[in-house]
mmCIF file of C-alpha atoms in Angstrom:
data_model
loop_
_atom_site.group_PDB
_atom_site.id
_atom_site.type_symbol
_atom_site.label_atom_id
_atom_site.label_comp_id
_atom_site.label_asym_id
_atom_site.label_seq_id
_atom_site.Cartn_x
_atom_site.Cartn_y
_atom_site.Cartn_z
ATOM 1 C CA MET A 15 -35.547 -8.569 -27.097
ATOM 2 C CA PRO A 16 -34.077 -9.086 -23.628
ATOM 3 C CA SER A 17 -31.237 -11.565 -23.343
ATOM 4 C CA ASP A 18 -31.549 -14.601 -21.088
ATOM 5 C CA ARG A 19 -27.901 -14.253 -20.084
ATOM 6 C CA LEU A 20 -27.107 -13.578 -16.457
ATOM 7 C CA ALA A 21 -26.287 -9.892 -16.098
ATOM 8 C CA PHE A 22 -24.912 -7.843 -13.218
ATOM 9 C CA GLU A 23 -28.412 -7.272 -11.859
ATOM 10 C CA ASP A 24 -28.876 -11.033 -11.363
ATOM 11 C CA PHE A 25 -25.997 -11.354 -8.910
ATOM 12 C CA GLU A 26 -27.884 -10.562 -5.739
ATOM 13 C CA PRO A 27 -25.961 -10.991 -2.489
ATOM 14 C CA GLY A 28 -26.622 -14.453 -1.066
ATOM 15 C CA ARG A 29 -27.547 -16.026 -4.402
ATOM 16 C CA GLN A 30 -25.803 -19.348 -4.916
ATOM 17 C CA PHE A 31 -24.750 -21.216 -8.047
ATOM 18 C CA PRO A 32 -23.993 -24.956 -7.973
ATOM 19 C CA LEU A 33 -20.705 -26.102 -9.526
ATOM 20 C CA GLY A 34 -19.652 -29.433 -11.020
ATOM 21 C CA PRO A 35 -19.449 -32.377 -10.918
ATOM 22 C CA TYR A 36 -15.984 -32.414 -12.520
ATOM 23 C CA PRO A 37 -14.021 -35.692 -12.496
ATOM 24 C CA VAL A 38 -10.224 -35.356 -12.261
ATOM 25 C CA SER A 39 -8.200 -38.137 -13.874
ATOM 26 C CA ALA A 40 -4.564 -39.095 -13.436
ATOM 27 C CA GLU A 41 -4.065 -38.280 -17.121
ATOM 28 C CA ASP A 42 -5.462 -34.768 -16.637
ATOM 29 C CA ILE A 43 -3.239 -34.183 -13.599
ATOM 30 C CA ILE A 44 -0.098 -35.333 -15.390
ATOM 31 C CA ALA A 45 -0.881 -33.414 -18.601
ATOM 32 C CA PHE A 46 -1.386 -30.110 -16.784
ATOM 33 C CA ALA A 47 1.624 -30.638 -14.535
ATOM 34 C CA SER A 48 3.865 -31.570 -17.451
ATOM 35 C CA GLU A 49 3.194 -28.200 -19.038
ATOM 36 C CA PHE A 50 2.911 -25.895 -16.035
ATOM 37 C CA ASP A 51 3.987 -27.492 -12.751
ATOM 38 C CA PRO A 52 6.306 -30.473 -13.310
ATOM 39 C CA GLN A 53 6.940 -31.323 -9.665
ATOM 40 C CA PRO A 54 7.238 -35.040 -8.818
ATOM 41 C CA MET A 55 4.056 -35.198 -6.694
ATOM 42 C CA HIS A 56 2.025 -33.929 -9.667
ATOM 43 C CA LEU A 57 3.623 -36.320 -12.183
ATOM 44 C CA ASP A 58 4.012 -39.666 -10.476
ATOM 45 C CA GLU A 59 1.928 -41.776 -8.075
ATOM 46 C CA GLU A 60 4.874 -43.050 -6.064
ATOM 47 C CA ALA A 61 6.381 -39.576 -5.711
ATOM 48 C CA GLY A 62 2.974 -38.304 -4.647
ATOM 49 C CA LYS A 63 2.691 -41.003 -1.981
ATOM 50 C CA ALA A 64 6.133 -40.063 -0.680
ATOM 51 C CA SER A 65 5.135 -36.375 -0.455
ATOM 52 C CA ILE A 66 3.035 -34.602 2.150
ATOM 53 C CA LEU A 67 0.135 -34.765 -0.364
ATOM 54 C CA GLY A 68 -0.214 -38.536 -0.042
ATOM 55 C CA GLY A 69 -0.781 -39.479 -3.676
ATOM 56 C CA LEU A 70 -0.720 -38.286 -7.274
ATOM 57 C CA SER A 71 -2.286 -34.876 -6.757
ATOM 58 C CA ALA A 72 -3.266 -31.981 -8.985
ATOM 59 C CA SER A 73 -1.184 -28.837 -9.038
ATOM 60 C CA GLY A 74 -3.009 -26.170 -7.032
ATOM 61 C CA TRP A 75 -3.082 -24.119 -10.226
ATOM 62 C CA HIS A 76 -4.705 -27.026 -12.034
ATOM 63 C CA THR A 77 -7.368 -27.079 -9.326
ATOM 64 C CA CYS A 78 -7.890 -23.346 -9.932
ATOM 65 C CA ALA A 79 -8.186 -23.886 -13.696
ATOM 66 C CA ILE A 80 -10.710 -26.683 -13.121
ATOM 67 C CA ILE A 81 -12.709 -24.414 -10.819
ATOM 68 C CA MET A 82 -12.713 -21.746 -13.536
ATOM 69 C CA ARG A 83 -14.197 -24.336 -15.903
ATOM 70 C CA MET A 84 -16.794 -25.190 -13.272
ATOM 71 C CA PHE A 85 -17.687 -21.468 -13.096
ATOM 72 C CA ILE A 86 -18.077 -21.356 -16.881
ATOM 73 C CA ASP A 87 -20.301 -24.415 -17.007
ATOM 74 C CA GLY A 88 -22.216 -23.385 -13.898
ATOM 75 C CA TYR A 89 -23.101 -19.766 -14.662
ATOM 76 C CA ILE A 90 -20.390 -17.580 -16.203
ATOM 77 C CA GLY A 91 -20.679 -19.184 -19.640
ATOM 78 C CA ASN A 92 -24.193 -17.827 -19.922
ATOM 79 C CA SER A 93 -23.509 -14.372 -18.518
ATOM 80 C CA THR A 94 -22.283 -10.905 -19.436
ATOM 81 C CA SER A 95 -18.872 -11.678 -17.853
ATOM 82 C CA GLN A 96 -16.066 -9.340 -18.881
ATOM 83 C CA GLY A 97 -13.298 -11.016 -16.896
ATOM 84 C CA ALA A 98 -11.859 -10.455 -13.453
ATOM 85 C CA PRO A 99 -9.183 -8.309 -11.801
ATOM 86 C CA GLY A 100 -7.572 -11.138 -9.851
ATOM 87 C CA VAL A 101 -7.943 -13.481 -6.912
ATOM 88 C CA ASP A 102 -8.414 -12.144 -3.412
ATOM 89 C CA SER A 103 -7.577 -15.419 -1.717
ATOM 90 C CA CYS A 104 -7.366 -19.081 -2.583
ATOM 91 C CA LYS A 105 -6.718 -21.870 -0.090
ATOM 92 C CA TRP A 106 -5.775 -25.373 -1.197
ATOM 93 C CA LEU A 107 -7.048 -27.120 1.917
ATOM 94 C CA ARG A 108 -6.718 -30.771 0.878
ATOM 95 C CA PRO A 109 -4.990 -32.493 -2.042
ATOM 96 C CA VAL A 110 -7.056 -33.096 -5.178
ATOM 97 C CA LEU A 111 -6.130 -36.693 -5.958
ATOM 98 C CA ALA A 112 -6.417 -38.695 -9.168
ATOM 99 C CA GLY A 113 -9.942 -40.104 -9.341
ATOM 100 C CA ASP A 114 -11.533 -37.348 -7.269
ATOM 101 C CA THR A 115 -14.733 -35.686 -8.469
ATOM 102 C CA LEU A 116 -15.126 -32.031 -7.568
ATOM 103 C CA SER A 117 -18.290 -30.053 -7.025
ATOM 104 C CA GLY A 118 -19.164 -26.958 -5.075
ATOM 105 C CA THR A 119 -20.958 -23.670 -4.756
ATOM 106 C CA SER A 120 -20.350 -20.036 -5.686
ATOM 107 C CA THR A 121 -22.057 -17.513 -3.414
ATOM 108 C CA VAL A 122 -22.522 -13.825 -4.210
ATOM 109 C CA VAL A 123 -21.011 -11.731 -1.409
ATOM 110 C CA SER A 124 -21.604 -8.251 -2.788
ATOM 111 C CA ALA A 125 -22.281 -6.418 -6.037
ATOM 112 C CA ARG A 126 -21.754 -2.808 -7.049
ATOM 113 C CA ALA A 127 -21.970 -0.909 -10.323
ATOM 114 C CA LEU A 128 -18.656 0.688 -11.292
ATOM 115 C CA GLN A 129 -18.524 4.468 -11.563
ATOM 116 C CA SER A 130 -15.234 4.173 -13.435
ATOM 117 C CA LYS A 131 -16.545 1.731 -16.047
ATOM 118 C CA PRO A 132 -20.104 2.678 -17.049
ATOM 119 C CA GLY A 133 -22.183 -0.355 -17.982
ATOM 120 C CA LEU A 134 -20.113 -2.707 -15.821
ATOM 121 C CA GLY A 135 -20.500 -3.955 -12.285
ATOM 122 C CA ALA A 136 -18.136 -5.809 -9.947
ATOM 123 C CA VAL A 137 -19.488 -8.917 -8.249
ATOM 124 C CA GLU A 138 -17.622 -10.354 -5.268
ATOM 125 C CA LEU A 139 -17.974 -14.130 -5.017
ATOM 126 C CA ARG A 140 -16.948 -16.793 -2.530
ATOM 127 C CA HIS A 141 -16.430 -20.337 -3.758
ATOM 128 C CA GLU A 142 -16.261 -23.615 -1.875
ATOM 129 C CA ILE A 143 -15.135 -26.768 -3.655
ATOM 130 C CA VAL A 144 -15.557 -30.255 -2.200
ATOM 131 C CA ASN A 145 -14.502 -33.744 -3.254
ATOM 132 C CA GLN A 146 -16.754 -36.796 -3.561
ATOM 133 C CA LYS A 147 -16.428 -37.396 0.196
ATOM 134 C CA GLY A 148 -17.775 -33.922 0.937
ATOM 135 C CA GLU A 149 -14.377 -32.761 2.161
ATOM 136 C CA THR A 150 -13.579 -29.156 1.304
ATOM 137 C CA VAL A 151 -10.530 -29.134 -0.962
ATOM 138 C CA CYS A 152 -10.451 -25.451 -1.872
ATOM 139 C CA THR A 153 -11.995 -22.115 -0.935
ATOM 140 C CA CYS A 154 -11.534 -19.001 -3.055
ATOM 141 C CA GLU A 155 -12.695 -15.426 -3.074
ATOM 142 C CA ASN A 156 -12.592 -13.134 -6.054
ATOM 143 C CA SER A 157 -14.462 -10.454 -7.934
ATOM 144 C CA GLY A 158 -15.626 -10.500 -11.524
ATOM 145 C CA PHE A 159 -16.862 -7.844 -13.919
ATOM 146 C CA PHE A 160 -20.331 -8.295 -15.437
ATOM 147 C CA GLY A 161 -22.191 -6.127 -17.914
ATOM 148 C CA LEU A 162 -25.384 -4.460 -16.734
ATOM 149 C CA ARG A 163 -28.609 -5.666 -18.314
ATOM 150 C CA SER A 164 -29.780 -2.090 -18.679
ATOM 151 C CA LYS A 165 -26.657 -1.383 -20.741
ATOM 152 C CA GLU A 166 -27.062 -4.544 -22.809
ATOM 153 C CA ALA A 167 -30.684 -3.751 -23.587
ATOM 154 C CA GLY A 168 -29.685 -0.330 -24.839
ATOM 155 C CA THR A 169 -27.087 -1.473 -27.352
ATOM 156 C CA MET B 21 26.969 -35.680 0.065
ATOM 157 C CA PRO B 22 25.118 -32.383 0.331
ATOM 158 C CA SER B 23 22.541 -31.713 -2.355
ATOM 159 C CA ASP B 24 22.856 -28.666 -4.585
ATOM 160 C CA ARG B 25 19.085 -28.201 -4.488
ATOM 161 C CA LEU B 26 17.718 -25.033 -2.955
ATOM 162 C CA ALA B 27 16.480 -25.860 0.537
ATOM 163 C CA PHE B 28 14.503 -23.868 3.082
ATOM 164 C CA GLU B 29 17.694 -22.372 4.482
ATOM 165 C CA ASP B 30 18.480 -20.765 1.111
ATOM 166 C CA PHE B 31 15.329 -18.638 1.091
ATOM 167 C CA GLU B 32 16.668 -15.663 2.993
ATOM 168 C CA PRO B 33 14.351 -12.632 3.197
ATOM 169 C CA GLY B 34 15.169 -10.198 0.405
ATOM 170 C CA ARG B 35 16.710 -12.828 -1.878
ATOM 171 C CA GLN B 36 15.415 -12.531 -5.432
ATOM 172 C CA PHE B 37 15.023 -15.062 -8.219
ATOM 173 C CA PRO B 38 14.657 -13.968 -11.862
ATOM 174 C CA LEU B 39 11.762 -15.467 -13.854
ATOM 175 C CA GLY B 40 11.289 -16.025 -17.576
ATOM 176 C CA PRO B 41 11.387 -15.083 -20.373
ATOM 177 C CA TYR B 42 8.212 -16.969 -21.340
ATOM 178 C CA PRO B 43 6.616 -16.193 -24.730
ATOM 179 C CA VAL B 44 2.809 -16.470 -24.875
ATOM 180 C CA SER B 45 1.335 -17.407 -28.252
ATOM 181 C CA ALA B 46 -2.204 -17.094 -29.564
ATOM 182 C CA GLU B 47 -2.252 -20.887 -29.872
ATOM 183 C CA ASP B 48 -1.322 -21.304 -26.192
ATOM 184 C CA ILE B 49 -4.001 -18.827 -25.130
ATOM 185 C CA ILE B 50 -6.714 -20.521 -27.160
ATOM 186 C CA ALA B 51 -5.694 -24.051 -26.109
ATOM 187 C CA PHE B 52 -5.810 -23.230 -22.397
ATOM 188 C CA ALA B 53 -9.028 -21.262 -22.708
ATOM 189 C CA SER B 54 -10.730 -23.997 -24.721
ATOM 190 C CA GLU B 55 -10.195 -26.413 -21.846
ATOM 191 C CA PHE B 56 -10.597 -24.201 -18.792
ATOM 192 C CA ASP B 57 -11.950 -20.721 -19.563
ATOM 193 C CA PRO B 58 -13.836 -20.634 -22.880
ATOM 194 C CA GLN B 59 -14.897 -16.993 -22.773
ATOM 195 C CA PRO B 60 -14.896 -15.137 -26.112
ATOM 196 C CA MET B 61 -12.050 -12.717 -25.236
ATOM 197 C CA HIS B 62 -9.764 -15.709 -24.559
ATOM 198 C CA LEU B 63 -10.729 -17.570 -27.748
ATOM 199 C CA ASP B 64 -10.989 -15.007 -30.517
ATOM 200 C CA GLU B 65 -9.040 -11.904 -31.553
ATOM 201 C CA GLU B 66 -12.107 -9.930 -32.626
ATOM 202 C CA ALA B 67 -14.011 -10.768 -29.449
ATOM 203 C CA GLY B 68 -10.934 -9.763 -27.449
ATOM 204 C CA LYS B 69 -10.754 -6.417 -29.250
ATOM 205 C CA ALA B 70 -14.421 -5.822 -28.488
ATOM 206 C CA SER B 71 -13.883 -6.572 -24.782
ATOM 207 C CA ILE B 72 -12.365 -4.396 -22.069
ATOM 208 C CA LEU B 73 -9.130 -6.424 -22.506
ATOM 209 C CA GLY B 74 -8.432 -4.973 -25.953
ATOM 210 C CA GLY B 75 -7.265 -8.108 -27.777
ATOM 211 C CA LEU B 76 -6.937 -11.888 -27.628
ATOM 212 C CA SER B 77 -5.834 -12.223 -24.029
ATOM 213 C CA ALA B 78 -4.861 -15.071 -21.752
ATOM 214 C CA SER B 79 -7.237 -16.260 -19.064
ATOM 215 C CA GLY B 80 -5.999 -14.944 -15.731
ATOM 216 C CA TRP B 81 -5.693 -18.578 -14.645
ATOM 217 C CA HIS B 82 -3.537 -19.266 -17.686
ATOM 218 C CA THR B 83 -1.295 -16.393 -16.611
ATOM 219 C CA CYS B 84 -1.096 -17.999 -13.155
ATOM 220 C CA ALA B 85 -0.209 -21.385 -14.662
ATOM 221 C CA ILE B 86 2.485 -19.765 -16.812
ATOM 222 C CA ILE B 87 3.892 -18.022 -13.740
ATOM 223 C CA MET B 88 3.999 -21.388 -11.957
ATOM 224 C CA ARG B 89 6.055 -22.731 -14.850
ATOM 225 C CA MET B 90 8.337 -19.698 -14.566
ATOM 226 C CA PHE B 91 8.803 -20.523 -10.857
ATOM 227 C CA ILE B 92 9.698 -24.118 -11.740
ATOM 228 C CA ASP B 93 12.241 -23.111 -14.375
ATOM 229 C CA GLY B 94 13.584 -20.246 -12.250
ATOM 230 C CA TYR B 95 14.169 -21.957 -8.905
ATOM 231 C CA ILE B 96 11.493 -24.345 -7.644
ATOM 232 C CA GLY B 97 12.436 -27.104 -10.091
ATOM 233 C CA ASN B 98 15.801 -27.391 -8.369
ATOM 234 C CA SER B 99 14.550 -27.147 -4.809
ATOM 235 C CA THR B 100 13.102 -29.160 -1.938
ATOM 236 C CA SER B 101 9.606 -27.786 -2.705
ATOM 237 C CA GLN B 102 6.741 -29.737 -1.161
ATOM 238 C CA GLY B 103 3.909 -27.655 -2.587
ATOM 239 C CA ALA B 104 1.964 -24.696 -1.305
ATOM 240 C CA PRO B 105 -1.126 -24.031 0.814
ATOM 241 C CA GLY B 106 -2.694 -21.526 -1.568
ATOM 242 C CA VAL B 107 -2.488 -18.014 -2.933
ATOM 243 C CA ASP B 108 -2.686 -15.020 -0.610
ATOM 244 C CA SER B 109 -3.389 -12.544 -3.388
ATOM 245 C CA CYS B 110 -3.091 -12.329 -7.143
ATOM 246 C CA LYS B 111 -3.785 -9.208 -9.196
ATOM 247 C CA TRP B 112 -4.202 -9.337 -12.963
ATOM 248 C CA LEU B 113 -3.199 -5.730 -13.590
ATOM 249 C CA ARG B 114 -2.994 -5.689 -17.384
ATOM 250 C CA PRO B 115 -4.099 -8.134 -20.079
ATOM 251 C CA VAL B 116 -1.561 -10.726 -21.227
ATOM 252 C CA LEU B 117 -1.976 -10.515 -24.991
ATOM 253 C CA ALA B 118 -1.037 -12.952 -27.737
ATOM 254 C CA GLY B 119 2.609 -12.329 -28.635
ATOM 255 C CA ASP B 120 3.607 -11.000 -25.206
ATOM 256 C CA THR B 121 6.742 -12.291 -23.513
ATOM 257 C CA LEU B 122 6.614 -12.462 -19.734
ATOM 258 C CA SER B 123 9.454 -12.188 -17.249
ATOM 259 C CA GLY B 124 9.696 -11.158 -13.635
ATOM 260 C CA THR B 125 11.082 -11.618 -10.172
ATOM 261 C CA SER B 126 10.233 -13.622 -7.068
ATOM 262 C CA THR B 127 11.332 -12.022 -3.797
ATOM 263 C CA VAL B 128 11.506 -13.815 -0.450
ATOM 264 C CA VAL B 129 9.394 -11.922 2.093
ATOM 265 C CA SER B 130 9.812 -14.189 5.105
ATOM 266 C CA ALA B 131 10.752 -17.738 6.051
ATOM 267 C CA ARG B 132 9.980 -19.813 9.119
ATOM 268 C CA ALA B 133 10.476 -23.445 10.061
ATOM 269 C CA LEU B 134 7.174 -25.185 10.841
ATOM 270 C CA GLN B 135 6.681 -26.557 14.353
ATOM 271 C CA SER B 136 3.744 -28.600 13.085
ATOM 272 C CA LYS B 137 5.664 -30.234 10.223
ATOM 273 C CA PRO B 138 9.212 -31.079 11.343
ATOM 274 C CA GLY B 139 11.692 -30.883 8.489
ATOM 275 C CA LEU B 140 9.592 -28.367 6.562
ATOM 276 C CA GLY B 141 9.604 -24.593 6.418
ATOM 277 C CA ALA B 142 7.158 -22.074 4.967
ATOM 278 C CA VAL B 143 8.567 -19.409 2.667
ATOM 279 C CA GLU B 144 6.458 -16.353 1.867
ATOM 280 C CA LEU B 145 7.172 -14.965 -1.597
ATOM 281 C CA ARG B 146 6.085 -11.930 -3.575
ATOM 282 C CA HIS B 147 6.117 -12.114 -7.364
ATOM 283 C CA GLU B 148 6.041 -9.390 -9.984
ATOM 284 C CA ILE B 149 5.515 -10.279 -13.641
ATOM 285 C CA VAL B 150 6.105 -7.827 -16.492
ATOM 286 C CA ASN B 151 5.580 -7.924 -20.248
ATOM 287 C CA GLN B 152 8.156 -7.082 -22.921
ATOM 288 C CA LYS B 153 7.363 -3.372 -22.503
ATOM 289 C CA GLY B 154 8.228 -3.536 -18.803
ATOM 290 C CA GLU B 155 4.579 -3.078 -17.835
ATOM 291 C CA THR B 156 3.530 -5.026 -14.761
ATOM 292 C CA VAL B 157 0.849 -7.502 -15.803
ATOM 293 C CA CYS B 158 0.518 -9.451 -12.555
ATOM 294 C CA THR B 159 1.548 -9.379 -8.913
ATOM 295 C CA CYS B 160 1.077 -12.352 -6.605
ATOM 296 C CA GLU B 161 1.839 -13.301 -3.038
ATOM 297 C CA ASN B 162 1.919 -16.814 -1.700
ATOM 298 C CA SER B 163 3.739 -19.185 0.602
ATOM 299 C CA GLY B 164 5.408 -22.458 -0.282
ATOM 300 C CA PHE B 165 6.675 -25.389 1.755
ATOM 301 C CA PHE B 166 10.352 -26.327 1.392
ATOM 302 C CA GLY B 167 12.305 -29.124 3.031
ATOM 303 C CA LEU B 168 15.110 -28.150 5.392
ATOM 304 C CA ARG B 169 18.642 -28.964 4.255
ATOM 305 C CA SER B 170 19.468 -30.223 7.735
ATOM 306 C CA LYS B 171 16.591 -32.723 7.411
ATOM 307 C CA GLU B 172 17.608 -33.732 3.907
ATOM 308 C CA ALA B 173 21.206 -34.336 4.965
ATOM 309 C CA GLY B 174 19.989 -36.627 7.733
ATOM 310 C CA THR B 175 17.889 -38.913 5.541
#
């Protein structure tokens, strides 16, 4: 019986996947920053206002983690994903402030089956994340590994 | 009175900062993944063993967050850091497995005062993170903004 999970073959160049919405609270920002990035602008509203970020703002790495969760909920959670080799580029273009709600789009740039890893393909994706005002807060590019449907069907 | 915090002027090209050690537990891996990257290989030992990662392994974004914490404890926490514009590149070269202990080095690649943001400078850094076997698990490159000491002394 064929699976309904997204497999490598479904990631056709140009295909887009919507992401979010994901609300970001002050509590979330402070909890993440306390563990991983305890800089004043990520821990305290007044310190954030005094910084170049202009308010209590999420660590850039928190924004990345949130985006990962948006990928999972948007498409990767129902796919043959086998992880990723890294991040090609990630730009934190505007602060993600307490109370913001993020959404966005992942777009397939390219896809190729891997000679070195039979049954797997690499999918290159570009992501754009916006806040509730439609302002782009982050763009990222990376590749992920996805199992081939033909492989899955045969196992 | 001059501050003892690291300021832009202290980030001379070639200067290195040691990072870690940072032990990574199964509980940490599962807690992060449950919130941000709930894929089977980040949640369950057996699923990890069945994946190309070979065991319960940290989300790549968890590895990034841990590295951020290593930056904070290594040098950024006692600096004039004002955040960063993004990540130029990040390669997850080997899985970070439950029980691993990470350490590493940040190396200053270049530093330049910003015409557009008086009192701030951009420092380009390259980071290499290894596990307890000395295997490189991650390399990253990014830039960060740091306040100038001359500015700090004048305020």
